[in-house]
mmCIF file of N, CA and C in Angstrom:
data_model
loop_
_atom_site.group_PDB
_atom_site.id
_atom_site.type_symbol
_atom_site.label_atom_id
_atom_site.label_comp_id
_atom_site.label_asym_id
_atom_site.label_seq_id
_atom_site.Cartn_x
_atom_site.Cartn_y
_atom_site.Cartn_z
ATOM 1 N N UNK A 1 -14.330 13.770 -16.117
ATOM 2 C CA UNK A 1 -13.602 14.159 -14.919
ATOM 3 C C UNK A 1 -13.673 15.671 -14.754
ATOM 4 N N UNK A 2 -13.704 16.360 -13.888
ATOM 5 C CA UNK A 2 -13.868 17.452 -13.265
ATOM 6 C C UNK A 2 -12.217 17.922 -13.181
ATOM 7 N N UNK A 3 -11.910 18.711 -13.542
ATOM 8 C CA UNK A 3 -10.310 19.656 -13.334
ATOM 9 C C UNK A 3 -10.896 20.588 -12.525
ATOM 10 N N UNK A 4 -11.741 21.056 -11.982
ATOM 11 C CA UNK A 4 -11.828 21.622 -10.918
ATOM 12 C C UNK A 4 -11.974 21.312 -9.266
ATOM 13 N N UNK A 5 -12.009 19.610 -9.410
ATOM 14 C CA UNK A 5 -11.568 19.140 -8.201
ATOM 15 C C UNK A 5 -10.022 19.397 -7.667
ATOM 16 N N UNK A 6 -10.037 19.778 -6.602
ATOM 17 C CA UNK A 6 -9.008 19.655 -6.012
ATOM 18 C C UNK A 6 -7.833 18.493 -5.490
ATOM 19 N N UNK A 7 -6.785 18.227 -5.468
ATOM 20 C CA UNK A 7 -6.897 17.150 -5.604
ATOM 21 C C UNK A 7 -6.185 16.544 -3.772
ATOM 22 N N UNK A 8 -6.690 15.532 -3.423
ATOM 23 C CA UNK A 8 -7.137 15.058 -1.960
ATOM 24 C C UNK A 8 -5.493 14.641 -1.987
ATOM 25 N N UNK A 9 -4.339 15.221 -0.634
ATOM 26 C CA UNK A 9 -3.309 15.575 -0.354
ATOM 27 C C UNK A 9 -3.295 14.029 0.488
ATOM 28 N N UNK A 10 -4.313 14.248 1.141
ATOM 29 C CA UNK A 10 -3.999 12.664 1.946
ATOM 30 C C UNK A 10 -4.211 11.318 1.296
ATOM 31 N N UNK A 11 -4.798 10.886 -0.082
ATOM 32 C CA UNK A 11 -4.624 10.063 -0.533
ATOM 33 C C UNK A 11 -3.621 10.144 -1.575
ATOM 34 N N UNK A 12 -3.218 11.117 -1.790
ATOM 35 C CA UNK A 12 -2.178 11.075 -2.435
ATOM 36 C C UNK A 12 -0.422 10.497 -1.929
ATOM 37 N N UNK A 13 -0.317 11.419 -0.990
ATOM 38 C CA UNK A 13 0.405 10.935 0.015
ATOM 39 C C UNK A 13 0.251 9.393 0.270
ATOM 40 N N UNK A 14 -0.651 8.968 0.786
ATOM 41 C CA UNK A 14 -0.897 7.442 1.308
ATOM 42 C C UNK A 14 -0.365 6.716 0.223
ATOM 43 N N UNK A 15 -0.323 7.231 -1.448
ATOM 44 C CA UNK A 15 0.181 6.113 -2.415
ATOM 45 C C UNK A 15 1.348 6.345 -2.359
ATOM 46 N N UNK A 16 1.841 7.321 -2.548
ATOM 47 C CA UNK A 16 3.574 7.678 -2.303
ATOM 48 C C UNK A 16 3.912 6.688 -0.928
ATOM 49 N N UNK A 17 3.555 7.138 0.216
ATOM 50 C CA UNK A 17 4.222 6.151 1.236
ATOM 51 C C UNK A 17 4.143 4.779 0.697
ATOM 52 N N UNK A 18 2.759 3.913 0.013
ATOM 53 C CA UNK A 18 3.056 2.552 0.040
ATOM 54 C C UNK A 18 3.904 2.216 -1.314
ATOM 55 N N UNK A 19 3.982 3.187 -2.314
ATOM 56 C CA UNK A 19 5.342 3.291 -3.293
ATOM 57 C C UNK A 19 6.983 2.688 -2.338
ATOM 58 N N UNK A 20 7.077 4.239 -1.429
ATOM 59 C CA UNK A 20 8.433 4.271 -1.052
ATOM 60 C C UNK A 20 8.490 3.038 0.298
ATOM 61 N N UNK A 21 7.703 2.571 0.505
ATOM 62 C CA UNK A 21 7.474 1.154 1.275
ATOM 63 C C UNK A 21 8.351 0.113 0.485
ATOM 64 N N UNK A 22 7.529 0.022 -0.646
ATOM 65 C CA UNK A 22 7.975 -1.374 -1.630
ATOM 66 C C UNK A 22 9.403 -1.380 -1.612
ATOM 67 N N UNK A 23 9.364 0.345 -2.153
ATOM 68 C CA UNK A 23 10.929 0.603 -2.936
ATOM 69 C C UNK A 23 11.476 0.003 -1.758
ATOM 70 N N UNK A 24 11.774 0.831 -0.401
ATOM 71 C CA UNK A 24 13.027 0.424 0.424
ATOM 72 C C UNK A 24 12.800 -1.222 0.825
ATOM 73 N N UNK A 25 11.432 -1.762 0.871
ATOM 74 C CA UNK A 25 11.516 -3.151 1.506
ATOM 75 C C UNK A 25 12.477 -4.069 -0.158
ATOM 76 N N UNK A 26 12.476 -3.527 -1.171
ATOM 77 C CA UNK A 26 12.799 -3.964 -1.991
ATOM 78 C C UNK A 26 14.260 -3.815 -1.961
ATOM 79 N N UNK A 27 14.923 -2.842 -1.670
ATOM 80 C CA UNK A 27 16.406 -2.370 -1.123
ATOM 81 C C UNK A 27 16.911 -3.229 -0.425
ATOM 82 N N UNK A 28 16.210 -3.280 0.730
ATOM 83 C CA UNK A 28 16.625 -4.233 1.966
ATOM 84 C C UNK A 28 16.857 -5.865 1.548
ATOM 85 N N UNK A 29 16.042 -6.152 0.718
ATOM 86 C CA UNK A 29 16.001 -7.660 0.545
ATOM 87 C C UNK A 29 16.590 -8.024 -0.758
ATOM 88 N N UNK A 30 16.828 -7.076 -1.966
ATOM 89 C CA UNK A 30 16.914 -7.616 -2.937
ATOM 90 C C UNK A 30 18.622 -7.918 -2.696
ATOM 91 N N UNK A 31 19.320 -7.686 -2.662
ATOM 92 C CA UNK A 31 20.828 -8.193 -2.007
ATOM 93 C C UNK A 31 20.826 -9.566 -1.468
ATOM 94 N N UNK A 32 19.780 -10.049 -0.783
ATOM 95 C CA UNK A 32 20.017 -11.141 -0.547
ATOM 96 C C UNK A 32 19.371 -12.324 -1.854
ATOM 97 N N UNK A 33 18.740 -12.226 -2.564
ATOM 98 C CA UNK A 33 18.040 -12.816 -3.799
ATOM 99 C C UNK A 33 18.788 -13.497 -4.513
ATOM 100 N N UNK A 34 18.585 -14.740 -4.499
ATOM 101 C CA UNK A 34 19.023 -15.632 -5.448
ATOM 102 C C UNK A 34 18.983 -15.925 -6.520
ATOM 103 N N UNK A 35 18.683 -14.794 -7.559
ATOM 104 C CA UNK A 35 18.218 -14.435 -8.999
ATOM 105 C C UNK A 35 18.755 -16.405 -9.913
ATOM 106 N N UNK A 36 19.861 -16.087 -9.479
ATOM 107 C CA UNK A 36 20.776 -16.750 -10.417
ATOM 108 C C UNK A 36 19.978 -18.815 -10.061
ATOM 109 N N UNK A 37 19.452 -18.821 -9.047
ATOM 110 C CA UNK A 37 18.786 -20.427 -8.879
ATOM 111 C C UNK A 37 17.153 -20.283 -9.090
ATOM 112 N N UNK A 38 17.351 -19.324 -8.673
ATOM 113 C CA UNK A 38 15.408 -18.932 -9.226
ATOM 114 C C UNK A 38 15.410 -19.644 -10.659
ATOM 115 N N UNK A 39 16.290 -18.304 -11.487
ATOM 116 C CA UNK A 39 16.044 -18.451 -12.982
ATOM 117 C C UNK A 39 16.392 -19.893 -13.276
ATOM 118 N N UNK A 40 17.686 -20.661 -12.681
ATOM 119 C CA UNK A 40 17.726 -22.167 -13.221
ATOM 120 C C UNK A 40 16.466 -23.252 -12.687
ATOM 121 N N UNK A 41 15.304 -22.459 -11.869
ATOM 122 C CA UNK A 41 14.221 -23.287 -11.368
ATOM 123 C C UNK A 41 14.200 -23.653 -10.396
ATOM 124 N N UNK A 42 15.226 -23.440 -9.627
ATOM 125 C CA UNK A 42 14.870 -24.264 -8.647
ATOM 126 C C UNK A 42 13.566 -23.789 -7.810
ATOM 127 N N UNK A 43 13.001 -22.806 -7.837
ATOM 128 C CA UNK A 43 11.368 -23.034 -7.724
ATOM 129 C C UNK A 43 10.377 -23.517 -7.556
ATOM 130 N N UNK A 44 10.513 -23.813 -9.375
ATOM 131 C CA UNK A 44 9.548 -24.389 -10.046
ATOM 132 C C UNK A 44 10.152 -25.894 -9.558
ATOM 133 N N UNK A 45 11.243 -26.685 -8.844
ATOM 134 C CA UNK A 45 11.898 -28.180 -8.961
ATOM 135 C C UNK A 45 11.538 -28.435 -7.601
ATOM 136 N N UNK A 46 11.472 -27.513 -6.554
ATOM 137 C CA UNK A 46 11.082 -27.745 -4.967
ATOM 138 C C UNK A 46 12.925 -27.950 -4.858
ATOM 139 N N UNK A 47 13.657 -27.573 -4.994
ATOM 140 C CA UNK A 47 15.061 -27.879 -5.065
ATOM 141 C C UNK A 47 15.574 -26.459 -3.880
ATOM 142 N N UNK A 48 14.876 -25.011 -4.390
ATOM 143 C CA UNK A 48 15.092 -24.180 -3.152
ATOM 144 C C UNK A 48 15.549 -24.257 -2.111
ATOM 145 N N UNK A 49 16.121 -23.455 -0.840
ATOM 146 C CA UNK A 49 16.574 -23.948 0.350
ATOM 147 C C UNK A 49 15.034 -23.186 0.852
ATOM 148 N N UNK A 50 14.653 -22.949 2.169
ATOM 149 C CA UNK A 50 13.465 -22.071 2.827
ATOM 150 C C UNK A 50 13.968 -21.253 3.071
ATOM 151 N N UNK A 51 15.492 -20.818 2.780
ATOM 152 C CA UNK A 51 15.729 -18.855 2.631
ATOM 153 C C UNK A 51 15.402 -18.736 1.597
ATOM 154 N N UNK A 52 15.711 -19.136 0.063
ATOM 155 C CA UNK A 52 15.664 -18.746 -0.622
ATOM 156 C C UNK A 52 14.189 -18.327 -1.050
ATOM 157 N N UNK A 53 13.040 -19.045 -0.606
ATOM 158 C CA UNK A 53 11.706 -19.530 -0.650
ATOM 159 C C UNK A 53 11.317 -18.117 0.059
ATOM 160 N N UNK A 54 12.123 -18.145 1.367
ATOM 161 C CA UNK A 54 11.161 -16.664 1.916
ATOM 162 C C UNK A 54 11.426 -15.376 1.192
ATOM 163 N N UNK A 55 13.019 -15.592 0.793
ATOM 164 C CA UNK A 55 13.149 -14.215 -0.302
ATOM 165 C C UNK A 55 12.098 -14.055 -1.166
ATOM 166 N N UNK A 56 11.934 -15.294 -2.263
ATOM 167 C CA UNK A 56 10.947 -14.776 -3.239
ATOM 168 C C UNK A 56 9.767 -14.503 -2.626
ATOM 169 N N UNK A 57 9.237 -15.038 -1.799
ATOM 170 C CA UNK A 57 8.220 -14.248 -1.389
ATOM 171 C C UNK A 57 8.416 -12.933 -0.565
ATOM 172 N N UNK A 58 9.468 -12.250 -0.279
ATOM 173 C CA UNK A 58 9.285 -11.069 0.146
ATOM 174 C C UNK A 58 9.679 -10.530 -0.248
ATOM 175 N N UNK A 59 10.198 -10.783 -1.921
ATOM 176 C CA UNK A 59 9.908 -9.726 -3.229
ATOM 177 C C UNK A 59 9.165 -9.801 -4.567
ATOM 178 N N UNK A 60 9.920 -10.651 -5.373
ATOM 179 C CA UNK A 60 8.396 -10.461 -6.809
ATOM 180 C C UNK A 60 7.386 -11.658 -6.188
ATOM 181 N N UNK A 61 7.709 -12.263 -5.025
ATOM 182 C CA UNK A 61 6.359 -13.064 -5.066
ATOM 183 C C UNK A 61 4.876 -12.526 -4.309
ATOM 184 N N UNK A 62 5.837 -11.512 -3.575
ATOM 185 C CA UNK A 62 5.271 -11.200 -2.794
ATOM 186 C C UNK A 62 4.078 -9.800 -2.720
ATOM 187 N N UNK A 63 3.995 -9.552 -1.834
ATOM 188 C CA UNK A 63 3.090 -7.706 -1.863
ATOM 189 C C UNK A 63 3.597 -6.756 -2.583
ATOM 190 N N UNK A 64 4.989 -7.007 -2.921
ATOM 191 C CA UNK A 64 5.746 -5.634 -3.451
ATOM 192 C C UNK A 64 5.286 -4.702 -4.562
ATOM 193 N N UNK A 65 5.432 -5.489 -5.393
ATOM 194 C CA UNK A 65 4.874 -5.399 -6.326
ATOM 195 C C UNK A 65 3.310 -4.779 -6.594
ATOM 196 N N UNK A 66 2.587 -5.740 -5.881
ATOM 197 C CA UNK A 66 1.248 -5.358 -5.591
ATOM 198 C C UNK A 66 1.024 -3.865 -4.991
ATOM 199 N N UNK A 67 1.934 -3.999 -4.113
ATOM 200 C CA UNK A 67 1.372 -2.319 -3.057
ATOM 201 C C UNK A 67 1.952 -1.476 -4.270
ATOM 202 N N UNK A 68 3.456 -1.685 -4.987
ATOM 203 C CA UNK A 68 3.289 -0.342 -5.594
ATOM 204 C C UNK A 68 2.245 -0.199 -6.809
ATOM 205 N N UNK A 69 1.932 -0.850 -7.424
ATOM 206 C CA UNK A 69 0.404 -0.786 -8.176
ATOM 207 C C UNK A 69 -0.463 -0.138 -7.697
ATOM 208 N N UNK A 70 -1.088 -0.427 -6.259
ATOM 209 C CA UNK A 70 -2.010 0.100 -5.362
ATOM 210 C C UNK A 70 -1.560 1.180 -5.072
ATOM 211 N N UNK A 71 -0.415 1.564 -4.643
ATOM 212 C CA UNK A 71 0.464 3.378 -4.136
ATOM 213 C C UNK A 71 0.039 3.630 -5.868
ATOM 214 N N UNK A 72 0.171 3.604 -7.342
ATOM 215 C CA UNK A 72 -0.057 4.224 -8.378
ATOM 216 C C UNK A 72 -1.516 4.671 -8.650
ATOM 217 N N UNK A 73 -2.169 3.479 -8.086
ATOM 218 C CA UNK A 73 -3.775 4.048 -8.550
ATOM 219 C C UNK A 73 -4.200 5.127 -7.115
ATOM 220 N N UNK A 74 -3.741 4.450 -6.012
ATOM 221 C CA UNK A 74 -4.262 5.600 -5.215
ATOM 222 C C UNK A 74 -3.632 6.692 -5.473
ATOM 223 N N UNK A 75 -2.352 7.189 -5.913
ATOM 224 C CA UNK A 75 -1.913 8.376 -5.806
ATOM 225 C C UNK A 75 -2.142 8.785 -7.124
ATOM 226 N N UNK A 76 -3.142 8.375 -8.412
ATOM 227 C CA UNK A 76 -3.400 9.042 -9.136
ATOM 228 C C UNK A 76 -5.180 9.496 -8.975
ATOM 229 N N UNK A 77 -5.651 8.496 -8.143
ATOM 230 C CA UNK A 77 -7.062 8.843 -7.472
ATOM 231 C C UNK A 77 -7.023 10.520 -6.807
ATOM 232 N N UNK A 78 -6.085 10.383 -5.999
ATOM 233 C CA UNK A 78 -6.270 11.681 -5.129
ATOM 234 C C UNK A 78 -5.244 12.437 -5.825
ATOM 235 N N UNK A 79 -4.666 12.575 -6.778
ATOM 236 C CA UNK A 79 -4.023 13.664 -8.083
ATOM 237 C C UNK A 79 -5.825 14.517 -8.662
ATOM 238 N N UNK A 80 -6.336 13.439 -8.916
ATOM 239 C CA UNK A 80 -7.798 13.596 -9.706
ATOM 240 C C UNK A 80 -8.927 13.708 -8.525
ATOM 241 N N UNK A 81 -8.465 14.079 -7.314
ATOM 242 C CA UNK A 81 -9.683 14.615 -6.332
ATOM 243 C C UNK A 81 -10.639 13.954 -5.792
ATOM 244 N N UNK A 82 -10.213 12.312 -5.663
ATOM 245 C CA UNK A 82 -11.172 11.352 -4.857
ATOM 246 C C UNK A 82 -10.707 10.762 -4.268
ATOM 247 N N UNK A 83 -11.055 9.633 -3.519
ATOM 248 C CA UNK A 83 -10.918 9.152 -2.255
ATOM 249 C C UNK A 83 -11.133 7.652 -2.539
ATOM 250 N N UNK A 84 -10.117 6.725 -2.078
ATOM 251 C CA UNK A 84 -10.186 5.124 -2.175
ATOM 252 C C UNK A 84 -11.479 5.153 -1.379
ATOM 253 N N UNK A 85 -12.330 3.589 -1.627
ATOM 254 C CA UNK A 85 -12.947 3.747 -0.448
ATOM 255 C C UNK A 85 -12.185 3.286 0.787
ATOM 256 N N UNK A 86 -12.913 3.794 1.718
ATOM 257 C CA UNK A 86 -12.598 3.773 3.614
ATOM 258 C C UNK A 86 -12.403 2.332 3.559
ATOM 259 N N UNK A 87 -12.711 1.229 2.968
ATOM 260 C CA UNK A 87 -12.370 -0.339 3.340
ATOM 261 C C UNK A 87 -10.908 -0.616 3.035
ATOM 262 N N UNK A 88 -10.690 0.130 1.630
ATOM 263 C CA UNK A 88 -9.253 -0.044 1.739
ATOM 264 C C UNK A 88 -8.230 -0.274 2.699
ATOM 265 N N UNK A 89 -8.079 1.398 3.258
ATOM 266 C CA UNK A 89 -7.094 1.999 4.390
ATOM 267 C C UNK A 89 -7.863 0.897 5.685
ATOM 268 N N UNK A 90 -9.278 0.218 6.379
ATOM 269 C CA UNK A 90 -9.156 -0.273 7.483
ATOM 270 C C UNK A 90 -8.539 -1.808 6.914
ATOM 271 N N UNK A 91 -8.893 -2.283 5.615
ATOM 272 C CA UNK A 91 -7.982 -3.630 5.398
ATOM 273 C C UNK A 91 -6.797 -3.508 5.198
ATOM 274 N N UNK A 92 -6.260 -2.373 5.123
ATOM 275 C CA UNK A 92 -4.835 -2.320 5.467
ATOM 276 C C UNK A 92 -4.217 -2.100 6.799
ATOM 277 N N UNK A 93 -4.865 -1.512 7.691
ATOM 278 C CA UNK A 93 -4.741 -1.491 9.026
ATOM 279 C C UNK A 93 -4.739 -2.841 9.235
ATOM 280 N N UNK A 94 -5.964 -3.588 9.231
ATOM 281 C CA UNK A 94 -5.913 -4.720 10.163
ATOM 282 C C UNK A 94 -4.945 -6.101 9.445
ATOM 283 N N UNK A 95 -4.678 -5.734 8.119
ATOM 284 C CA UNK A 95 -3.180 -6.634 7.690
ATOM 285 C C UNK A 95 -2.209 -6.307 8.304
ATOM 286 N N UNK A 96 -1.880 -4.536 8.950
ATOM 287 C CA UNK A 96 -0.644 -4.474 9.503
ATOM 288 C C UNK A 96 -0.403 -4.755 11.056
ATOM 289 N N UNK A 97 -1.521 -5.129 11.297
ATOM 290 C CA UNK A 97 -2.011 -5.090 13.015
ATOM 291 C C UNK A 97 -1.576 -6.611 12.901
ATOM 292 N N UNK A 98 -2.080 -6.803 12.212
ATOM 293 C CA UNK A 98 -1.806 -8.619 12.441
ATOM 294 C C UNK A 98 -0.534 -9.069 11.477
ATOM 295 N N UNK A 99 -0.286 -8.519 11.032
ATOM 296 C CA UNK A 99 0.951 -8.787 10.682
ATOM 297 C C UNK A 99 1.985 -8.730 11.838
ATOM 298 N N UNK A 100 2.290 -7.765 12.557
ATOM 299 C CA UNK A 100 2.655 -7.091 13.632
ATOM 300 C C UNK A 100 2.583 -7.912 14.803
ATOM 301 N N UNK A 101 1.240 -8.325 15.168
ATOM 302 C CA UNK A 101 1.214 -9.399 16.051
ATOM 303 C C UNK A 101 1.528 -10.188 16.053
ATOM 304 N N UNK A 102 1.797 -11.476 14.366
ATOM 305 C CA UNK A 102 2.409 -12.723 14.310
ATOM 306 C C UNK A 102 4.255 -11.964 14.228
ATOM 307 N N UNK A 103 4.959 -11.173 14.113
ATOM 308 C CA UNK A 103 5.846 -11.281 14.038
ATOM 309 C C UNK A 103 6.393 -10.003 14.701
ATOM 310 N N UNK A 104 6.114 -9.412 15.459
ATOM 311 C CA UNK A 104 6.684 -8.466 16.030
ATOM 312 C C UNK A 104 6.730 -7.236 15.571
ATOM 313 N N UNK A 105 7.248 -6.361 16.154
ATOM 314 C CA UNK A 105 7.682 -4.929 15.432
ATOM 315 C C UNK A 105 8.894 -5.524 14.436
ATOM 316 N N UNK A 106 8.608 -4.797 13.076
ATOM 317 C CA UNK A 106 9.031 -5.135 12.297
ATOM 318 C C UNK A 106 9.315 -3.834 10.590
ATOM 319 N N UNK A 107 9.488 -3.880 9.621
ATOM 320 C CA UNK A 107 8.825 -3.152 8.697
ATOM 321 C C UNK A 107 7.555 -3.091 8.615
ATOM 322 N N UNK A 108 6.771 -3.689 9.236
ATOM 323 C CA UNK A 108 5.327 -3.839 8.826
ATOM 324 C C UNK A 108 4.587 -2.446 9.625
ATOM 325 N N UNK A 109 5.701 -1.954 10.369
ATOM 326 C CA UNK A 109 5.058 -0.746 11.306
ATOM 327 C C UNK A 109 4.856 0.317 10.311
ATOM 328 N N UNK A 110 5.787 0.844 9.396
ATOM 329 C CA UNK A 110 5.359 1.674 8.107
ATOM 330 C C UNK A 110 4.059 1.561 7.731
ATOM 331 N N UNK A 111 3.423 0.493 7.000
ATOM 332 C CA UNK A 111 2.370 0.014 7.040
ATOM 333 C C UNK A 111 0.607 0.957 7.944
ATOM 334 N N UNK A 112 1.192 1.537 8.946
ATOM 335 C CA UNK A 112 0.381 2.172 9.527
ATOM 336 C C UNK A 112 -0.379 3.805 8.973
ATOM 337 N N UNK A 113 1.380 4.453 8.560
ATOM 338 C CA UNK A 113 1.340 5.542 7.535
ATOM 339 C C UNK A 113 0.319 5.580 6.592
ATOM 340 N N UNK A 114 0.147 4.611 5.495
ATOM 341 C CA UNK A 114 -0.591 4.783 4.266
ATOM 342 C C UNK A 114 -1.921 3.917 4.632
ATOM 343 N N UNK A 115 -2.365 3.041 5.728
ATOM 344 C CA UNK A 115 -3.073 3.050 6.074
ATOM 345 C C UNK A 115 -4.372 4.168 7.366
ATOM 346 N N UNK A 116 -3.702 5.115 7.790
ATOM 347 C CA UNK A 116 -3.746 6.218 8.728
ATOM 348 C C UNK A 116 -4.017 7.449 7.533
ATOM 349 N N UNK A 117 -3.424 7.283 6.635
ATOM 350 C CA UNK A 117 -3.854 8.847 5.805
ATOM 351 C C UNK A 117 -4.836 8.350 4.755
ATOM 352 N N UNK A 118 -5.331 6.822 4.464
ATOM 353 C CA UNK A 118 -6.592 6.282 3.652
ATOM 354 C C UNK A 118 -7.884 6.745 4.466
ATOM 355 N N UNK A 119 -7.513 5.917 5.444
ATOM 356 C CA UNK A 119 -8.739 6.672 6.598
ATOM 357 C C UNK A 119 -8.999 7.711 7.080
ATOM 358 N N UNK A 120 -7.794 9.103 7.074
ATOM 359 C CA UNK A 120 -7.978 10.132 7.536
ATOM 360 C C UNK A 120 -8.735 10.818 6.381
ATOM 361 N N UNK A 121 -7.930 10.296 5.045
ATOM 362 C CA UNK A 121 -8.590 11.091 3.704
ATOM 363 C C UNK A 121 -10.061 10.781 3.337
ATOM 364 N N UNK A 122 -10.508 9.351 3.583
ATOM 365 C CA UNK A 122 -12.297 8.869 3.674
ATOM 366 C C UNK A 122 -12.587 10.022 4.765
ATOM 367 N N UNK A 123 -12.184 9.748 5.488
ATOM 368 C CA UNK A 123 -13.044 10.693 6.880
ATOM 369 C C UNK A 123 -13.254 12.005 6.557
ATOM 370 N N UNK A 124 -12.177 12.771 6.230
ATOM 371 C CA UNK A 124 -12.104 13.974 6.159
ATOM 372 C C UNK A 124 -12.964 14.774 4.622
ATOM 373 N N UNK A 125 -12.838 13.573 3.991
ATOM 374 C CA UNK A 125 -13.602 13.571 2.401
ATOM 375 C C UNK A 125 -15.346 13.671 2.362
ATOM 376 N N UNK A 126 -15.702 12.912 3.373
ATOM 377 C CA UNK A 126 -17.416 12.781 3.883
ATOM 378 C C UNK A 126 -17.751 14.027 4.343
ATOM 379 N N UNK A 127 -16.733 15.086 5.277
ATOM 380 C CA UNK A 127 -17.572 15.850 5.781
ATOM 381 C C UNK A 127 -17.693 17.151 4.628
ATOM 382 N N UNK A 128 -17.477 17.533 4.004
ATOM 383 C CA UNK A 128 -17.730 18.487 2.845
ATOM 384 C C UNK A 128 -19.104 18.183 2.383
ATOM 385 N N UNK A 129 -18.961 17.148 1.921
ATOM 386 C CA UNK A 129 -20.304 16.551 1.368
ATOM 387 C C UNK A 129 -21.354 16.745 2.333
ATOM 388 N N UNK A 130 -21.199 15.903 3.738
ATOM 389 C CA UNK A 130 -22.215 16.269 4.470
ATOM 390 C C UNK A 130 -22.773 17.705 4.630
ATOM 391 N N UNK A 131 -21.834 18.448 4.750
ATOM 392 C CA UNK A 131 -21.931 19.669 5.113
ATOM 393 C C UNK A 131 -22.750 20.482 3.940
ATOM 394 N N UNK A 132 -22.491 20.317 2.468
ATOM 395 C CA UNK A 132 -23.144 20.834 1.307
ATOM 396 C C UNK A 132 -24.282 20.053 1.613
ATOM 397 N N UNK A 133 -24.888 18.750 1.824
ATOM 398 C CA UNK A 133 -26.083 18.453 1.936
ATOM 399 C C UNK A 133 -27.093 19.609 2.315
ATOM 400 N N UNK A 134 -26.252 20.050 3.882
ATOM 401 C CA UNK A 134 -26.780 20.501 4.879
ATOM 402 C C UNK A 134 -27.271 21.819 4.405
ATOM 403 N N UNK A 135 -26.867 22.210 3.377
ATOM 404 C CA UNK A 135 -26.651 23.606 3.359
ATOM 405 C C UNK A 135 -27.741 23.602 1.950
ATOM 406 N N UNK A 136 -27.890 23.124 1.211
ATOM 407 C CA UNK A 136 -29.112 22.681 0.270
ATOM 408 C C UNK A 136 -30.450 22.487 0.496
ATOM 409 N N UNK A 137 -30.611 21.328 2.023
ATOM 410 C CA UNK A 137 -31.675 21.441 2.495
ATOM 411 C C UNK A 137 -32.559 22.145 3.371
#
């Protein structure tokens, strides 16, 4: 690894936002969580009500978890001066676009943030490079 890379502000950022995403969607919902029938199974028994069913999935079953994993590696990527690739940030766009569309404005509008600074940071990351090409040949 290079310590003389600088390290890329917009992917860094982009992992922090989908961090503090999880955290507050995790705020919001964990109050309602049925810890206490989960753990006796009802789960695993199909015994659940379909609130309880959508809770777990819109916390440990769900993305939460996942995105803040993804906010850790990206925001230690651009700590260390590189760039997710550009597919990332547009498959996160078009999960939040369509997320958005099946259910409205919603939390999922956050979603735009850490997808908007993946792509700004690919974009903005190519032209250096191009530009040193340019300047070599």
């Amino acid at each position: 690894m290079n310590t003389d890379t600088p390290p890329s502000r917009l992917t860094v950022w982009a992992g922090y936002t989908m961090i503090i995403i999880s955290v507050l969607h995790t705020v919001v919902f964990v109050g309602a969580a049925p810890w206490a029938s989960w753990l006796a199974g009802d789960l695993r028994n199909g015994t659940a009500s379909s609130d309880s069913v959508a809770t777990f999935w819109a916390l440990p079953g769900g993305w939460v978890v996942v995105l803040v994993l993804l906010g850790l590696l990206v925001s230690r990527a651009g700590r260390q001066g590189q760039h997710v690739p550009a597919y990332v940030g547009w498959a996160m766009l078009a999960w939040v676009v369509f997320a958005v569309f099946l259910i409205g404005p919603s939390g999922f509008l956050f979603g735009f943030v850490p997808a908007g600074l993946l792509i700004a940071a690919s974009l903005t990351g190519k032209r250096p490079a191009a530009a040193r090409r340019r300047v070599r040949s």
